[in-house]
PDB file of C-alpha atoms in Angstrom:
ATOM      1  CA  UNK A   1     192.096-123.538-116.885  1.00  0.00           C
ATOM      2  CA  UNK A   2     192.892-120.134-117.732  1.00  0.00           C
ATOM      3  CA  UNK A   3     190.655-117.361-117.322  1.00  0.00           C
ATOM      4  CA  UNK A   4     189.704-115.148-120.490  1.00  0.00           C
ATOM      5  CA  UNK A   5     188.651-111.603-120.197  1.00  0.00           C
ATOM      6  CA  UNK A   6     185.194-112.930-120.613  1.00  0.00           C
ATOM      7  CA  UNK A   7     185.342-114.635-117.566  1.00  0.00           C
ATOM      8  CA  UNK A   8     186.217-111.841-115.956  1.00  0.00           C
ATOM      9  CA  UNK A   9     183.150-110.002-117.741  1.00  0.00           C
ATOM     10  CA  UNK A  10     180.645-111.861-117.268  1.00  0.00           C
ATOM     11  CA  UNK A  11     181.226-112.677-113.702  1.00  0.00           C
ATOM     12  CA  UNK A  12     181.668-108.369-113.003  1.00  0.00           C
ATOM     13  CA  UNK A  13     178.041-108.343-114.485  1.00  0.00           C
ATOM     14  CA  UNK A  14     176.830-111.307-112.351  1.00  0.00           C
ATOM     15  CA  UNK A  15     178.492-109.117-109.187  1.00  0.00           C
ATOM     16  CA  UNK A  16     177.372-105.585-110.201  1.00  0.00           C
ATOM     17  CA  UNK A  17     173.815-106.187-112.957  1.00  0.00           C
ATOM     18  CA  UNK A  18     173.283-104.716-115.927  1.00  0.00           C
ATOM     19  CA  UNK A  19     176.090-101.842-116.993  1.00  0.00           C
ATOM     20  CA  UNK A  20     177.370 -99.881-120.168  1.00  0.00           C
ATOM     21  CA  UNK A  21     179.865-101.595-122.495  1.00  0.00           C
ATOM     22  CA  UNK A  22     182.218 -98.733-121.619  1.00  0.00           C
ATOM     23  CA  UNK A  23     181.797 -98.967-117.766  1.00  0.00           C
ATOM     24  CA  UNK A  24     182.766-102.813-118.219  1.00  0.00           C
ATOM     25  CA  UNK A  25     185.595-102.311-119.805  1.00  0.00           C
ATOM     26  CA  UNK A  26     186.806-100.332-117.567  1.00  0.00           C
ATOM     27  CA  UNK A  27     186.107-102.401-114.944  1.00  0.00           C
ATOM     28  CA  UNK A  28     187.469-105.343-117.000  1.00  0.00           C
ATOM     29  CA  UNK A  29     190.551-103.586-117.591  1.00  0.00           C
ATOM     30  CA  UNK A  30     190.915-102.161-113.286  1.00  0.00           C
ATOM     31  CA  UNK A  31     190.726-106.002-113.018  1.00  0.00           C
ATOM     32  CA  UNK A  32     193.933-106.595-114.806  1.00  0.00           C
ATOM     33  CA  UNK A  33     195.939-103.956-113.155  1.00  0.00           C
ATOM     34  CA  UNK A  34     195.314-104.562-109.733  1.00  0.00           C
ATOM     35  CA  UNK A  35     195.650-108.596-110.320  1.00  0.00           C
ATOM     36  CA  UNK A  36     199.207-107.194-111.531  1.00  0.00           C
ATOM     37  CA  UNK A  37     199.911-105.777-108.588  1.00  0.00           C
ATOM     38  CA  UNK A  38     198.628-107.636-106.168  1.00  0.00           C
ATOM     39  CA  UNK A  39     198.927-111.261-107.449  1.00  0.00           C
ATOM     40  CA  UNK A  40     201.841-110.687-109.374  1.00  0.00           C
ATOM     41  CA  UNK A  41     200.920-112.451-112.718  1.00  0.00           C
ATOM     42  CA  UNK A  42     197.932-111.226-115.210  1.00  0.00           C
ATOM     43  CA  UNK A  43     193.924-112.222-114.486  1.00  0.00           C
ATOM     44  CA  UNK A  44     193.981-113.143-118.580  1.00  0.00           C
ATOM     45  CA  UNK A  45     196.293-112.935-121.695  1.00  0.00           C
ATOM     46  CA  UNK A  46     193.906-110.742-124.139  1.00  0.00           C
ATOM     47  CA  UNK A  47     195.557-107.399-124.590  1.00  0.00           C
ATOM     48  CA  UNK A  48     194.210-104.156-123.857  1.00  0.00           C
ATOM     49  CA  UNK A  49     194.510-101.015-126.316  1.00  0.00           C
ATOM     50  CA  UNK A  50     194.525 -97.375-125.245  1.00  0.00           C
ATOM     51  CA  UNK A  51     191.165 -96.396-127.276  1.00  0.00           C
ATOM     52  CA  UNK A  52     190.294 -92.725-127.429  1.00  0.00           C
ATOM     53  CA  UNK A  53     187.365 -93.311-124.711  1.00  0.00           C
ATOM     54  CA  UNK A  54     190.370 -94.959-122.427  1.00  0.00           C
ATOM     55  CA  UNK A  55     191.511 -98.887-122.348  1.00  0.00           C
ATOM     56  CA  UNK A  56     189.282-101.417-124.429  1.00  0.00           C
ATOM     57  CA  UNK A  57     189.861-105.249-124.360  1.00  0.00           C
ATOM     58  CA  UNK A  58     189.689-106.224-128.341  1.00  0.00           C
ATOM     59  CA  UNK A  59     188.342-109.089-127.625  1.00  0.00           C
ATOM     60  CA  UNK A  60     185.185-108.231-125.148  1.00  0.00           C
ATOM     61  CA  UNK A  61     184.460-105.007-127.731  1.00  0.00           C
ATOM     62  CA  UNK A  62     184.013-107.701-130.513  1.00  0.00           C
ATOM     63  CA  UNK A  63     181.722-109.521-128.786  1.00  0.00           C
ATOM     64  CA  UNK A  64     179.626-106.628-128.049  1.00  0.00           C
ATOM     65  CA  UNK A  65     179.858-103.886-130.403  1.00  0.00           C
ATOM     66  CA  UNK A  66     176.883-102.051-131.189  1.00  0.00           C
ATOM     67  CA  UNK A  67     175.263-103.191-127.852  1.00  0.00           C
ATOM     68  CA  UNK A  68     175.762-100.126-125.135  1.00  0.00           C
ATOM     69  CA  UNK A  69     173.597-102.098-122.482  1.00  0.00           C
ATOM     70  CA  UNK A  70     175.426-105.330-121.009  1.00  0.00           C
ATOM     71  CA  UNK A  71     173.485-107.990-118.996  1.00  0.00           C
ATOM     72  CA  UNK A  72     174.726-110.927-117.152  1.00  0.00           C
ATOM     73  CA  UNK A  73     175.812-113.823-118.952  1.00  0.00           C
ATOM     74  CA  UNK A  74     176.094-111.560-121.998  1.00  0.00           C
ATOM     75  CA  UNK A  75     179.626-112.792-123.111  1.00  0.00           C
ATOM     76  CA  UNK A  76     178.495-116.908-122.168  1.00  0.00           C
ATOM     77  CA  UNK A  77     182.071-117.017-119.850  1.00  0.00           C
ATOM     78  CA  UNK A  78     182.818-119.404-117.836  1.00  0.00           C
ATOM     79  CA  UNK A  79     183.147-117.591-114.379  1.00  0.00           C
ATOM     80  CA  UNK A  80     184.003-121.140-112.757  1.00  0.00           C
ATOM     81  CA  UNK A  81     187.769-120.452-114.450  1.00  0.00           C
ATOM     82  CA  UNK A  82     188.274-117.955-111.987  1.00  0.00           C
ATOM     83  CA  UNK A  83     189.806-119.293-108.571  1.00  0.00           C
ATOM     84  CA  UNK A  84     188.790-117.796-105.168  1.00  0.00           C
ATOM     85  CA  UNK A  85     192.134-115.544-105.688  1.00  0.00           C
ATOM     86  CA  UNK A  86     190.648-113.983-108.832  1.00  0.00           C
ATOM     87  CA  UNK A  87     187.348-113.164-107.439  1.00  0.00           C
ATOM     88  CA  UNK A  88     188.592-111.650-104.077  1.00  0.00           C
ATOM     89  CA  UNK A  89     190.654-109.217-106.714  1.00  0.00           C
ATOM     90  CA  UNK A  90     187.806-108.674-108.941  1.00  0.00           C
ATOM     91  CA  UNK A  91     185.597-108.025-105.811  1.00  0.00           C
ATOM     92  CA  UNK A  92     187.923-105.375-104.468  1.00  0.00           C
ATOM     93  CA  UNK A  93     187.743-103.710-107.844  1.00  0.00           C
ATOM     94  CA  UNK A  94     184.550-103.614-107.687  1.00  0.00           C
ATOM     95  CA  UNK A  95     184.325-102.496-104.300  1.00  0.00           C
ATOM     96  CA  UNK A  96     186.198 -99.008-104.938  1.00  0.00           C
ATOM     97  CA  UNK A  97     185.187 -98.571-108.546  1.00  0.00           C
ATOM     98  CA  UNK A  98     182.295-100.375-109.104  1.00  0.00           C
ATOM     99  CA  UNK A  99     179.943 -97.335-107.780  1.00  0.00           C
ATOM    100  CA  UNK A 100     180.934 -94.604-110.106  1.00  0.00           C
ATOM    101  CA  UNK A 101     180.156 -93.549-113.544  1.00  0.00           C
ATOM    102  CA  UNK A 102     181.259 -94.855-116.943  1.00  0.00           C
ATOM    103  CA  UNK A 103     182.306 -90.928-118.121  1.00  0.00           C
ATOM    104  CA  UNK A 104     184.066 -90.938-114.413  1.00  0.00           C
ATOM    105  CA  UNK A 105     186.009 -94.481-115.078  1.00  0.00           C
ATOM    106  CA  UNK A 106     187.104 -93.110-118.416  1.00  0.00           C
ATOM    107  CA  UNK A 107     188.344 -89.587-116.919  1.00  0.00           C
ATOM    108  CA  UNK A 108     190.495 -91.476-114.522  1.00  0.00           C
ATOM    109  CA  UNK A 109     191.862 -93.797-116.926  1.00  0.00           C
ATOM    110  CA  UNK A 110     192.953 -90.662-119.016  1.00  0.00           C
ATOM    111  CA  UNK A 111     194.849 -88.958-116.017  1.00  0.00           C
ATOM    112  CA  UNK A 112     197.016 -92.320-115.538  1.00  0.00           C
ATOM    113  CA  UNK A 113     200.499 -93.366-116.600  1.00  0.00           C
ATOM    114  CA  UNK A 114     199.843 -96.428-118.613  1.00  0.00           C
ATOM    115  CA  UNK A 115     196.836 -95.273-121.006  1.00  0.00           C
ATOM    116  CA  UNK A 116     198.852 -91.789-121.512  1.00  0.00           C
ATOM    117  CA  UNK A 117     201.727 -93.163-122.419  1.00  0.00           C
ATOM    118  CA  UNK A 118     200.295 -95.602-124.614  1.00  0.00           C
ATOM    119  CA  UNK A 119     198.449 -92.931-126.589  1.00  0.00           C
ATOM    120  CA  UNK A 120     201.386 -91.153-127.448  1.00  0.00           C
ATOM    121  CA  UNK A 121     201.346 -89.898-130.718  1.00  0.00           C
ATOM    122  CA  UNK A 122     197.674 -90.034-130.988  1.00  0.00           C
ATOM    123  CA  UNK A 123     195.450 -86.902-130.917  1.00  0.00           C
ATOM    124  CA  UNK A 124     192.758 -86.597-128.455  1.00  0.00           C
ATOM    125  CA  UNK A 125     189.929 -88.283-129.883  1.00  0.00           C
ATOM    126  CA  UNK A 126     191.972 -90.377-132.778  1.00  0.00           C
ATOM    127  CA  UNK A 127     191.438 -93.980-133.174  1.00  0.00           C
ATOM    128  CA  UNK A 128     194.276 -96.018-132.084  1.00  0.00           C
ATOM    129  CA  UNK A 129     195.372 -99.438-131.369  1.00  0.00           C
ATOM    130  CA  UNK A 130     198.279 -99.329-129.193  1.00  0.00           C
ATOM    131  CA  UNK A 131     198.614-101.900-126.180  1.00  0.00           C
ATOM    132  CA  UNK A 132     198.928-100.655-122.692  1.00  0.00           C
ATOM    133  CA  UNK A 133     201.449-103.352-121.594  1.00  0.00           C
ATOM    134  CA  UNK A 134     201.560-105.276-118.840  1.00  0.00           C
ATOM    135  CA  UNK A 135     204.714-104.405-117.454  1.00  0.00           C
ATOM    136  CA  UNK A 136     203.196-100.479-117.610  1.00  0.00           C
ATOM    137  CA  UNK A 137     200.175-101.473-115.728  1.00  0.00           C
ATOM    138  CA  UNK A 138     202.432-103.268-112.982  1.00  0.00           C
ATOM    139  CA  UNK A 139     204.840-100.428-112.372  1.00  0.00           C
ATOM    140  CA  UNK A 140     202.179 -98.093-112.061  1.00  0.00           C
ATOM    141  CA  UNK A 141     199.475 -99.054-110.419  1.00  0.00           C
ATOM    142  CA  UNK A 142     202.266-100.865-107.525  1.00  0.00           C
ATOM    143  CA  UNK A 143     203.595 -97.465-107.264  1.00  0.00           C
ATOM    144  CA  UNK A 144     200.450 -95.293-106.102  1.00  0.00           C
TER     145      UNK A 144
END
């Protein structure tokens, strides 16, 4: 079965209750890079995209835009996709980041390697669409 990024979701807002959109995606998104780096193979195949507000899964944002308050079982995944190996990742994430702010998770995304470089040739604040790869995730976040 493979795991979509709302599995992922939906299962952070079973862990962690009722969050902003923007705080889940960057939760979502923390996910992916550390299941790069310590699993060595990606949590799910939607892309991510260096938005102004710092990286946005496509696919979660459609399912919730215009909703800023996210409750469990919002996105109807099915956590049951993810293996034991997935949630001990997730949980970690959760475990460092989980406890701070949206606006916080957003500043920090904005001071890292892989949403800066994707925003190249973007003004701050301009709407974009470019995907933070992978491969940039990886080699940063396994270098810090």
């Amino acid at each position: 079965m493979t795991v979509r990024a709302v599995d992922v979701a939906d299962y952070i807002l079973q862990e962690r209750g009722t969050m902003s959109a923007m705080k889940l995606q960057k939760l979502v998104f923390y996910s992916q890079a550390w299941h790069l780096v310590w699993e060595d193979k990606e949590l799910f195949p939607e892309e991510i995209q260096a938005w102004a507000n710092g990286p946005v899964v496509p696919d979660l944002y459609d399912c919730h835009h215009g909703s800023f308050s996210l409750t469990p079982g919002f996105f109807k995944g099915d956590i049951s996709h993810l293996t034991e190996k997935n949630k001990d990742v997730i949980n970690r994430v959760l475990k460092f980041y989980g406890d701070k702010d949206a606006q916080w998770l957003s500043d920090l995304t904005h001071m890292e390697e892989p949403w800066k470089n994707a925003r190249i040739g973007l003004a701050d604040g301009e709407r974009g669409d470019h995907v933070i790869s992978t491969a940039a995730m990886m080699e940063y976040y396994s270098s810090i």
